[in-house]
Coordinates of C-alpha atoms in Angstrom, one line a residue:
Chain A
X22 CA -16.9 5.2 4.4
X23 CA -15.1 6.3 1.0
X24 CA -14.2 3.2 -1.1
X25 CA -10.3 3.4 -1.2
X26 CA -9.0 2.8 -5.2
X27 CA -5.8 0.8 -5.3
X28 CA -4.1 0.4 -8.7
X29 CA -2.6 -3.5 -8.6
X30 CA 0.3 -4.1 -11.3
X31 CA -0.4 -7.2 -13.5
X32 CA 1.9 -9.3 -13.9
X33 CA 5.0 -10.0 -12.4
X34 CA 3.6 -8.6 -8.9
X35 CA -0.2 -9.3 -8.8
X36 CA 0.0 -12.8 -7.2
X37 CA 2.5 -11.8 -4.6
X38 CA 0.3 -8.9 -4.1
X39 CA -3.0 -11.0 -4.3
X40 CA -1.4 -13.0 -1.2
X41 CA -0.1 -10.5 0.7
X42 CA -3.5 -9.0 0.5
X43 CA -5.2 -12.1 1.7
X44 CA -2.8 -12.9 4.1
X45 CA -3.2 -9.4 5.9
X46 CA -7.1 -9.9 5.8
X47 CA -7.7 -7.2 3.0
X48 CA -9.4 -9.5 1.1
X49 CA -11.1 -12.7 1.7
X50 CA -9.7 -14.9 -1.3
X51 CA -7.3 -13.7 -4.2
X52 CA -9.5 -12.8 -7.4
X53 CA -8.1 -14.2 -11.0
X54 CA -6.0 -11.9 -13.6
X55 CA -9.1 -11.7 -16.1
X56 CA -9.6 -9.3 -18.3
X57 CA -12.0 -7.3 -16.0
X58 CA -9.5 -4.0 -15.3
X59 CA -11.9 -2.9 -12.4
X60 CA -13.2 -4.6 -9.5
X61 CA -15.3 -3.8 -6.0
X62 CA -14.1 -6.2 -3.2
X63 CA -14.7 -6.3 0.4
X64 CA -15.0 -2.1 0.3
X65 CA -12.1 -1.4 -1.9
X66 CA -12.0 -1.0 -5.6
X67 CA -8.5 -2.5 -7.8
X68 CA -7.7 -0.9 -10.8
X69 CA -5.6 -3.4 -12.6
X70 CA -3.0 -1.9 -15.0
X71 CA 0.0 -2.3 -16.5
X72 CA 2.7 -2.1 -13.5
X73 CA 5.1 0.9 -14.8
X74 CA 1.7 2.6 -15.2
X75 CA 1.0 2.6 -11.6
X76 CA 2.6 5.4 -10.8
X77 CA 0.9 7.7 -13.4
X78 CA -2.8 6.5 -11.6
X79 CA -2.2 7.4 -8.8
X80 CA -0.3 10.6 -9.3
X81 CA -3.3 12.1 -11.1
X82 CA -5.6 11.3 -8.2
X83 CA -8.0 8.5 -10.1
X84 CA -6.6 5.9 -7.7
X85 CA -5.4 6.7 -4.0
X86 CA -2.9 4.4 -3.3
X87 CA -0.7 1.8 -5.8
X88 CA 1.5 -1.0 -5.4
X89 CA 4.6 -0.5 -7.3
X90 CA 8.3 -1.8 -7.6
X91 CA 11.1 0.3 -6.4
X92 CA 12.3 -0.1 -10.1
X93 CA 9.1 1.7 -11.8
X94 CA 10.0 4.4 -8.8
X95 CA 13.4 4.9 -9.6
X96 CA 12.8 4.8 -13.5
X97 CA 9.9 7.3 -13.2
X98 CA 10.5 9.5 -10.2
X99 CA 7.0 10.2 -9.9
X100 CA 6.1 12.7 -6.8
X101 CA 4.5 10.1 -4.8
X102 CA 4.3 9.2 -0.6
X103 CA 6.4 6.0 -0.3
X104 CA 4.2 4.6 2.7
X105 CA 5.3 1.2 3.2
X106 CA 7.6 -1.3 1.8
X107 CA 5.7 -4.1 1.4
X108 CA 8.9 -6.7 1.3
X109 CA 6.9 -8.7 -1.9
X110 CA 8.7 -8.9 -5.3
X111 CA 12.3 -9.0 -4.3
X112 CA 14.3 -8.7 -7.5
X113 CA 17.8 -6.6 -8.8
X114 CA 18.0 -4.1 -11.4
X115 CA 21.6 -5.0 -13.2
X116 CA 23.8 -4.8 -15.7
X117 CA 24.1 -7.8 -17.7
X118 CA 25.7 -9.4 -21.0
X119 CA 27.8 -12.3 -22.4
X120 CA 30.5 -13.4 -20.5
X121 CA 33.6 -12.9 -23.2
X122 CA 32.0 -9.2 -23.1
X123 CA 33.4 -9.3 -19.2
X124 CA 36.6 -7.2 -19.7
X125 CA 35.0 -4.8 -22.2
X126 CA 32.7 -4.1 -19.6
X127 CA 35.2 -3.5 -17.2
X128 CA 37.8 -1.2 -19.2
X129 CA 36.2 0.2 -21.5
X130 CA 34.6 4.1 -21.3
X131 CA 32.1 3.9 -24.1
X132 CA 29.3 1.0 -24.0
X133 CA 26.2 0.5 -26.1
X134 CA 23.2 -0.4 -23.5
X135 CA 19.9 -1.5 -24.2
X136 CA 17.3 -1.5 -21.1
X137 CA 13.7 -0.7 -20.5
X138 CA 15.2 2.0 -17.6
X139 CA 16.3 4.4 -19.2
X140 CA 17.0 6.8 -16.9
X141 CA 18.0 4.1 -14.0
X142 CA 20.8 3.3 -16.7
X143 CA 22.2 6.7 -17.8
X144 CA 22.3 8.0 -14.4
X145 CA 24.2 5.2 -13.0
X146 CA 26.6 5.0 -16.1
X147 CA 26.9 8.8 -15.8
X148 CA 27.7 8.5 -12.0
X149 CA 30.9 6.2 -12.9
X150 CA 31.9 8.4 -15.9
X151 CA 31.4 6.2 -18.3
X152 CA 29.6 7.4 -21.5
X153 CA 26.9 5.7 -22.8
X154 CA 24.6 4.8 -25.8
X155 CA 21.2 4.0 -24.3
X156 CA 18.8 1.8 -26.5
X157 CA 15.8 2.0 -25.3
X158 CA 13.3 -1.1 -25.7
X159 CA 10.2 -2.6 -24.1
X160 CA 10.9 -5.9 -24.0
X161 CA 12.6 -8.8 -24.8
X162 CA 15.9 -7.1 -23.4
X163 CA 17.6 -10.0 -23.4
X164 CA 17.8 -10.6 -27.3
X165 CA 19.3 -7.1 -28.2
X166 CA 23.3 -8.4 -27.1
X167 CA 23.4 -12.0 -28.5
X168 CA 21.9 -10.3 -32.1
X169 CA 24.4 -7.2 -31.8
X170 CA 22.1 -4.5 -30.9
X171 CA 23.8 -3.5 -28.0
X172 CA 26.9 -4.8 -26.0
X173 CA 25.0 -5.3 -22.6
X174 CA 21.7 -4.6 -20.9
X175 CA 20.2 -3.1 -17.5
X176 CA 17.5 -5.2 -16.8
X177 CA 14.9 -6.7 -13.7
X178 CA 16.4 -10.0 -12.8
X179 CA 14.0 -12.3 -10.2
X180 CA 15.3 -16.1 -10.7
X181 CA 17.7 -15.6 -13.3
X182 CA 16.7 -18.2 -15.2
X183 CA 16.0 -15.9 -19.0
X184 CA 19.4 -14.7 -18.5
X185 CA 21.2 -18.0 -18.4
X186 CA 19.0 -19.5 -20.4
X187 CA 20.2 -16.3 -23.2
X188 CA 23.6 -17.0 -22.2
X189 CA 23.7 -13.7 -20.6
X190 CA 25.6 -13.6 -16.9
X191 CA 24.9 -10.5 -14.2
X192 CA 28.2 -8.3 -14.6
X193 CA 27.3 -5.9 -12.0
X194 CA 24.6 -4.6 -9.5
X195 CA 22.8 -1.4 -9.7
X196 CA 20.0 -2.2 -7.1
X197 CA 17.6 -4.2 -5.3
X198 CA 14.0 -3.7 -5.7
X199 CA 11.0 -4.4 -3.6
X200 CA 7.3 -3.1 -4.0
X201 CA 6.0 -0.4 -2.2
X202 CA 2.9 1.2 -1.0
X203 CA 2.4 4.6 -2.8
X204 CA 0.0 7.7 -2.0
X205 CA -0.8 10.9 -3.9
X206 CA -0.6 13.9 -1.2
X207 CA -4.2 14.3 -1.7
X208 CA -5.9 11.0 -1.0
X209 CA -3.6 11.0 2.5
X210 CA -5.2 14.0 3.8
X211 CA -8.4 13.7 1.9
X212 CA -8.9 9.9 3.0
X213 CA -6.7 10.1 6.0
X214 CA -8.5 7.1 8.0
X215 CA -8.6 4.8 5.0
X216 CA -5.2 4.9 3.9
X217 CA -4.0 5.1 7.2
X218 CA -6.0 2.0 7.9
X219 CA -4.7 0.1 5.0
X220 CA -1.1 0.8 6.0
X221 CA -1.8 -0.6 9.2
X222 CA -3.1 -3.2 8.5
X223 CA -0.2 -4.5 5.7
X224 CA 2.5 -3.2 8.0
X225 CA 1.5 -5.1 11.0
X226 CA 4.1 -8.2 10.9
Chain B
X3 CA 24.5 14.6 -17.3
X4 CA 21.5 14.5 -19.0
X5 CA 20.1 17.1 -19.9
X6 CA 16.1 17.2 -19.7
X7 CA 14.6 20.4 -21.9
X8 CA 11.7 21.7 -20.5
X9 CA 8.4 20.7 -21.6
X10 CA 7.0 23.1 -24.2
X11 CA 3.1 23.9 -23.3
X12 CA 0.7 25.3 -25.1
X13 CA -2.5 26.9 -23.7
X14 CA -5.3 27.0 -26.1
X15 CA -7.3 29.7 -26.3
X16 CA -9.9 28.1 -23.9
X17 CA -7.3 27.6 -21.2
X18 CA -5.8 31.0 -22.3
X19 CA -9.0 32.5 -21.1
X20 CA -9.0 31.1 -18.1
X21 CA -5.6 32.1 -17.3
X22 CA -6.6 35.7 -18.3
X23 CA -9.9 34.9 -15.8
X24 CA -7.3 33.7 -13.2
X25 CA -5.3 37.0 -13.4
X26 CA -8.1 39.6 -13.8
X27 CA -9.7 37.4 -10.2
X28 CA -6.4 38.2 -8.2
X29 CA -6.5 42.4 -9.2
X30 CA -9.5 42.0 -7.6
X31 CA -9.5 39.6 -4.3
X32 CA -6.3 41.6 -3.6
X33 CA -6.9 45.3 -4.9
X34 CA -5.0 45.8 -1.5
X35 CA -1.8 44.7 -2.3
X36 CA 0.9 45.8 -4.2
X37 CA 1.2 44.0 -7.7
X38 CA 4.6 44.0 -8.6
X39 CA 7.0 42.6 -12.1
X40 CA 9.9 41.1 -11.4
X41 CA 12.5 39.9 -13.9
X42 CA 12.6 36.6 -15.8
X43 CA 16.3 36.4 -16.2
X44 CA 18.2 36.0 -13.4
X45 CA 22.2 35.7 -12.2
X46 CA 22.0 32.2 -10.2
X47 CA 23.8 31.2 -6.9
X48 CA 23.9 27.8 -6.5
X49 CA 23.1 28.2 -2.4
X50 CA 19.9 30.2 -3.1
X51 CA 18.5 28.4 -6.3
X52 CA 19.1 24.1 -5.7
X53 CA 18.6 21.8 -8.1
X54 CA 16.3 21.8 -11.2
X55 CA 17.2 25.2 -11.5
X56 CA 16.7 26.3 -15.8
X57 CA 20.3 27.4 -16.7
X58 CA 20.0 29.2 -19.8
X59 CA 23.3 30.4 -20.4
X60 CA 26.1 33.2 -18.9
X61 CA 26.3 37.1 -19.2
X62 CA 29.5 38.8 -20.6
X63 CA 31.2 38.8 -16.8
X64 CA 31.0 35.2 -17.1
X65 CA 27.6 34.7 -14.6
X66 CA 25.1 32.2 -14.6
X67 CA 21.6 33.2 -16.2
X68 CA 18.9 31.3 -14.8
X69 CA 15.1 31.7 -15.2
X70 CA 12.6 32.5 -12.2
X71 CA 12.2 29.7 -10.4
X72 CA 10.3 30.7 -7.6
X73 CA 8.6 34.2 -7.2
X74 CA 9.1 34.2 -3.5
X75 CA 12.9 34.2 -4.2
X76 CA 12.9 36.6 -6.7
X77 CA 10.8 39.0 -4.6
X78 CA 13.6 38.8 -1.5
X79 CA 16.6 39.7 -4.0
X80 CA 14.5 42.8 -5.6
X81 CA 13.5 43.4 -1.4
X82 CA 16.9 42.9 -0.1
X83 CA 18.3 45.4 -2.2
X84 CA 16.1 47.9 -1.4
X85 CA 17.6 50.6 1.1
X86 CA 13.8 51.8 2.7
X87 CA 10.7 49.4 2.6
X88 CA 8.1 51.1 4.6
X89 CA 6.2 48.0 6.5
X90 CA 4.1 46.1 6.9
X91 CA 4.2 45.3 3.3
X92 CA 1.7 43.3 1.2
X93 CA 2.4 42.1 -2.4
X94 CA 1.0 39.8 -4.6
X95 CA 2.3 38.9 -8.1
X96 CA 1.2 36.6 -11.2
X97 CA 3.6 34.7 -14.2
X98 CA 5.6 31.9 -14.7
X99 CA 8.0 30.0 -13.4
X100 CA 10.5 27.4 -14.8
X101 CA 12.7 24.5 -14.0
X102 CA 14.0 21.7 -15.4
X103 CA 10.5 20.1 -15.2
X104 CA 9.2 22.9 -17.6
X105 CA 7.1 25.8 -17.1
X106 CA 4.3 26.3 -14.0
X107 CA 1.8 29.7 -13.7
X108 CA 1.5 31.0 -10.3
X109 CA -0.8 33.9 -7.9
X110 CA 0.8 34.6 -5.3
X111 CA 0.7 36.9 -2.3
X112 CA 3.6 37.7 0.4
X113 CA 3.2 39.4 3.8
X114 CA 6.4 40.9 5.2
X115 CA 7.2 42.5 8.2
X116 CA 4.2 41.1 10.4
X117 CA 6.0 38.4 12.6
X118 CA 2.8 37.7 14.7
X119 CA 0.2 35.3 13.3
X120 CA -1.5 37.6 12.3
X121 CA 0.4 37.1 8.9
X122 CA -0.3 33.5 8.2
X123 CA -4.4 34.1 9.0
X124 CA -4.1 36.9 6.3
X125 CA -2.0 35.0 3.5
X126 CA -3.9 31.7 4.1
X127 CA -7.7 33.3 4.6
X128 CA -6.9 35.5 1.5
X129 CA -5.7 32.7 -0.7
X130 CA -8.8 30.3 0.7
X131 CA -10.8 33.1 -0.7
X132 CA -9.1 33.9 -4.0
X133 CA -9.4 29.9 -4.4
X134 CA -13.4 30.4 -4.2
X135 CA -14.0 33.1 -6.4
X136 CA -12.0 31.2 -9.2
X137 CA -14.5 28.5 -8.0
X138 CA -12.1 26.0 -6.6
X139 CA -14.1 24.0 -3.8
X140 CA -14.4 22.4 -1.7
X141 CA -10.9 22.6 -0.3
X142 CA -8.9 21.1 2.5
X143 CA -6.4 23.0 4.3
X144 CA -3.5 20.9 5.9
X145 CA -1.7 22.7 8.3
X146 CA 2.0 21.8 9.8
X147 CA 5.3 23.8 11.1
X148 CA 8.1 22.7 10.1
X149 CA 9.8 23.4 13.2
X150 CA 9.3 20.3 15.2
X151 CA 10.5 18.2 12.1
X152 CA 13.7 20.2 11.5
X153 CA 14.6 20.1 15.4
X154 CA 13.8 16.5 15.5
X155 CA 15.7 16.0 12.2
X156 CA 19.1 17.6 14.0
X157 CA 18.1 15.1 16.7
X158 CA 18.2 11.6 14.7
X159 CA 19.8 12.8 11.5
X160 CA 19.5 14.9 8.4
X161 CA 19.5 11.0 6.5
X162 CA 15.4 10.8 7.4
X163 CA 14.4 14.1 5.4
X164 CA 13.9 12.1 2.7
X165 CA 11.7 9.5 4.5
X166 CA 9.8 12.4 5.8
X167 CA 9.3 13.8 2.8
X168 CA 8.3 10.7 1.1
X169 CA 5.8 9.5 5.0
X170 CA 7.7 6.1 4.6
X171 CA 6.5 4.4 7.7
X172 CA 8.9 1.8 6.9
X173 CA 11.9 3.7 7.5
X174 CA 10.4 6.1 10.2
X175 CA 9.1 3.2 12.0
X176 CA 13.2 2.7 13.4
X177 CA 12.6 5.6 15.3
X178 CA 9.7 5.8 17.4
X179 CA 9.8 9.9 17.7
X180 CA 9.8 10.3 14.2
X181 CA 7.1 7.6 13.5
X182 CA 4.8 9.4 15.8
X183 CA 5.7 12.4 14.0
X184 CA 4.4 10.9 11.1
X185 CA 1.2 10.0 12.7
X186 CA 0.2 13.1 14.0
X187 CA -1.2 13.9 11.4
X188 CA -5.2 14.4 11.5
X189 CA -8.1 16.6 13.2
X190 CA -6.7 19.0 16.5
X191 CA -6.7 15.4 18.8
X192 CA -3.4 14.7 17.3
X193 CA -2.0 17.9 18.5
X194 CA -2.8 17.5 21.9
X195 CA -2.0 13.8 21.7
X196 CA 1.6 15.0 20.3
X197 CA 2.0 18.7 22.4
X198 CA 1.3 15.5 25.4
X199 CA 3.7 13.7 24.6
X200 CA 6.3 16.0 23.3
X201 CA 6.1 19.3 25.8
X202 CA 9.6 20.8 24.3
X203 CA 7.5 21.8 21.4
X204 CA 4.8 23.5 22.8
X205 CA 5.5 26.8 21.2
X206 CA 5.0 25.9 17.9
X207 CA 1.6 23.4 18.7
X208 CA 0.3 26.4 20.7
X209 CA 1.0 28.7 17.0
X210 CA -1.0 25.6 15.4
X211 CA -3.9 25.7 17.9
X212 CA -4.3 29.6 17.3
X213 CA -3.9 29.9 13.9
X214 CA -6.7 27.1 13.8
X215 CA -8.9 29.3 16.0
X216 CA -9.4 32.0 13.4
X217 CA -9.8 29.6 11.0
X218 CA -13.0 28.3 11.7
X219 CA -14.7 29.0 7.9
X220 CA -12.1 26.6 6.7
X221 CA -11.7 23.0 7.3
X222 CA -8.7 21.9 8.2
X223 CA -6.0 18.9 9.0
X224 CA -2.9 18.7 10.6
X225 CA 0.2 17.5 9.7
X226 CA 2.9 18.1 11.8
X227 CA 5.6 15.9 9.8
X228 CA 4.7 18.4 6.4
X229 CA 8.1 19.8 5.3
X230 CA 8.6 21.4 2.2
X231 CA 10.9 21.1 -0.2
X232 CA 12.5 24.5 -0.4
X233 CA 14.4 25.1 2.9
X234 CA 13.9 28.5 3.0
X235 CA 10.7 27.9 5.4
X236 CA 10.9 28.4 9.3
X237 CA 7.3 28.3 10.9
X238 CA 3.9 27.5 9.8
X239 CA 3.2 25.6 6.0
X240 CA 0.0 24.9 4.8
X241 CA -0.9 23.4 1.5
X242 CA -4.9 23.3 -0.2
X243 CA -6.0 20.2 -1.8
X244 CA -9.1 19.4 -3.6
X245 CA -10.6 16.2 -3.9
X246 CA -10.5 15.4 -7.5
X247 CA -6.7 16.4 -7.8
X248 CA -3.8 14.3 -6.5
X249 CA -1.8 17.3 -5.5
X250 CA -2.0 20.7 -3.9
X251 CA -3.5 23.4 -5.2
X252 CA -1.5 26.1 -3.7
X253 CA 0.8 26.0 -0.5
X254 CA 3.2 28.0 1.5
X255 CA 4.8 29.3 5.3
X256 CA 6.4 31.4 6.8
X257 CA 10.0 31.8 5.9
X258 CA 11.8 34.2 8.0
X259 CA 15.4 32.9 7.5
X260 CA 15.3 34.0 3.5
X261 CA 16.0 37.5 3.8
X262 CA 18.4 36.9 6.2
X263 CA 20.5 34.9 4.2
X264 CA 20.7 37.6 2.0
X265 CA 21.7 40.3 4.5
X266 CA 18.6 41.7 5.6
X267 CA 16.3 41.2 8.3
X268 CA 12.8 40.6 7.5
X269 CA 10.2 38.5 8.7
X270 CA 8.1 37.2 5.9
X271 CA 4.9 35.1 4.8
X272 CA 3.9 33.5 1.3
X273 CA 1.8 31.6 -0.9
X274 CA 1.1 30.7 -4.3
X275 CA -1.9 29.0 -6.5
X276 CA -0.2 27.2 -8.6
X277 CA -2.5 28.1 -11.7
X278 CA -1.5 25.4 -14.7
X279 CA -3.0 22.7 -12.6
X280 CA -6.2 24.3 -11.6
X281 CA -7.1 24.2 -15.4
X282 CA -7.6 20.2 -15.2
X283 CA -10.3 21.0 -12.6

């Protein structure tokens, strides 16, 4: 039997993903974060990369299958099989800022907007007709309104807790994210009973 | 709206050459078909051309100019404006193509006039062996009709062509029809399992079964929820893969409802190598 390669996200995801993996038998016990980026267990190989990167493995055919949050998906559009929603990493992409910047937000047709999504952001700005300054960053979001950067942000929220604790309040919704399983079109016909296996076995409840 | 400008590509002389090898491969695998040029600019039509079409600006009467986006279009506007074609006709073409994505290289051959199978054993045996002499192998050839997922598509809802197009079992797991549909995908035992099953479409499982038959030489998969993007197709798609590429190396069907649409009837079948991504191989 071919050794399926599954690209893992760190981070945010790779516990919830280590469980659910464990849970569903994949794997006999979760393996640690390290600074290994490769690993053989139990028949499968993990590639373990950064999780917007996800995507771009398994796209190009080095890894067959990925788990990745609809976010990355939505950001990157990559031409990917969405096999399963795996229901893990429940989180919101929204808009967010200070709360005096409330009614700004709310009348006003031209708003400065940093975010790490881009494209998530511009599109769904562009959808309402308001026009939009995107500033494009790769972390720390959070700081770029409360130092004048921007006037608000579209940004992942999971507990809310860096928001408040920025003094930063959710002004609006774009949309809720989960992870999914992805596939390239090659490894699904190429390695049909493997990655029809490995959906089986996460989808069963 | 954004507007994305298309990604400027360089081939090197190296990949030049191989593009040149790529070309000089097709005069000869199909020395029996007619090569033809077709225009770069075109007048677009929204209905005809879809999204990520390259706009490029408008003519004096106030038209759209668009660039070729798809050879198999352009060939059915030259075709369809023709008075006499003498049938069956064979052609096969080579150059770019462009959309908002950039720019892709394509071979490609069309058979029209042939509505028997005989059509889709031709286009898809000839490409198989135009892929081998450029010395792309080994190759998988996944076979589907997109038929039984456009008629079960009318059934439950144009809303799950997306899921379809993406295989989310999650979504197509609501309805059991279309999950099966999903997982009939496979070796021949998932189209008798299926054509068991699901008798109303034993027409087009009984094309799949034949076609398979004279392709023996080839190996070969099944999947009967493939349905391509463009909608132009009506019967039979296939798509080649090789194993060290995450997407197809060429792909195509039958698409008899094209010329149609543009006022002519004409039974037709196509396929393209799409050239820009054999040169990671």
């Amino acid at each position: 039997m071919t050794e399926l390669r599954i690209a893992l996200p760190k981070g945010r995801l790779f516990e919830e993903s280590m469980e659910l993996f464990v849970k569903k038998g994949i794997i006999p016990q979760p393996f640690e974060e390290g600074r290994r980026l490769s690993l053989k267990v139990n028949g499968y190989e993990f590639l373990l990369v950064k999780p917007s990167d996800v995507p771009v493995y398994v796209e190009n055919g080095v890894a067959d299958v990925g788990v990745v949050g609809k976010d990355v998906l939505l950001e990157k559009k990559p031409d990917l099989y969405t096999l399963l929603d795996l229901g893990i990493g429940f989180c919101r992409v929204v808009v967010a800022g200070k709360e005096e910047g409330r009614e700004k937000y709310l009348k006003s047709s031209y708003l400065k907007v940093a975010t790490k999504y881009p494209n998530i952001a511009s599109q769904f700005f562009s959808e309402k007709g308001i026009k939009c300054k995107i500033i494009p960053l790769s972390g720390s979001v959070e700081l770029a309104p409360l130092i004048g950067l921007s006037d608000f942000i579209v940004d992942l929220v999971q507990t809310g807790r860096t928001l408040k604790e920025n003094n930063l309040v959710v002004l609006e919704e774009i949309t809720t994210s989960t992870a999914m399983l992805v596939c390239n079109r090659a490894s699904y016909r190429n390695l049909r009973e493997e990655v029809l296996g490995l959906v089986f076995r996460l989808g069963k409840p | 709206m954004k507007v994305i400008p298309p990604q400027e590509r360089f081939f090197h002389f190296e990949d030049s050459e191989k593009l040149k090898n790529f070309f000089l491969k097709a005069c000869e695998v199909f020395s029996d078909y007619k090569f033809i040029m077709l225009p770069t600019l075109e007048v677009y039509s929204p209905e005809l051309y879809g999204e990520g079409t390259l706009l490029i600006g408008s003519s004096e009467d106030g038209s759209l100019i668009c660039l070729r986006k798809d050879w198999t279009l352009s060939l059915a506007r030259f075709l369809s404006l023709q008075r006499e074609i003498e049938l069956p006709l064979k052609v096969f073409y080579w150059g770019n193509t462009f959309s908002l994505k950039g720019e892709g290289f394509q071979v490609g051959i069309e058979y029209l006039g042939e509505p028997s199978l005989k059509a889709e054993l031709e286009v898809i045996k000839r490409l198989a062996q135009y892929l081998s002499a450029c010395g792309v192998e080994p190759l998988l050839l996944s076979l589907g009709h997109v038929g039984i997922s456009k008629e079960l598509l009318k059934r439950y809802g144009e809303g799950y062509k997306e899921s379809l197009l993406r295989k989310n079992f999650s979504e197509l797991s609501k309805i059991e029809p279309l999950k099966e549909l999903l997982l009939a995908q496979g070796g021949p035992e998932v189209l008798e399992a299926f054509q068991k099953k699901y008798p109303e479409f034993d027409t087009y499982i009984e094309e799949l079964k034949a076609l398979m038959k004279g392709l023996k030489e080839l190996s070969v998969v099944f999947d009967l929820s493939e349905l391509r993007p463009q909608d132009y197709y009506t019967g039979i798609v296939f798509e080649f893969f090789h194993p060290s590429l995450g997407y197809p190396v060429a792909g195509g069907g039958r698409y008899d409802g094209l010329y149609k649409s543009l006022g002519k009837e004409l039974c037709a079948v196509g396929g393209a190598v799409y050239l820009d991504l054999l040169l990671e191989l």
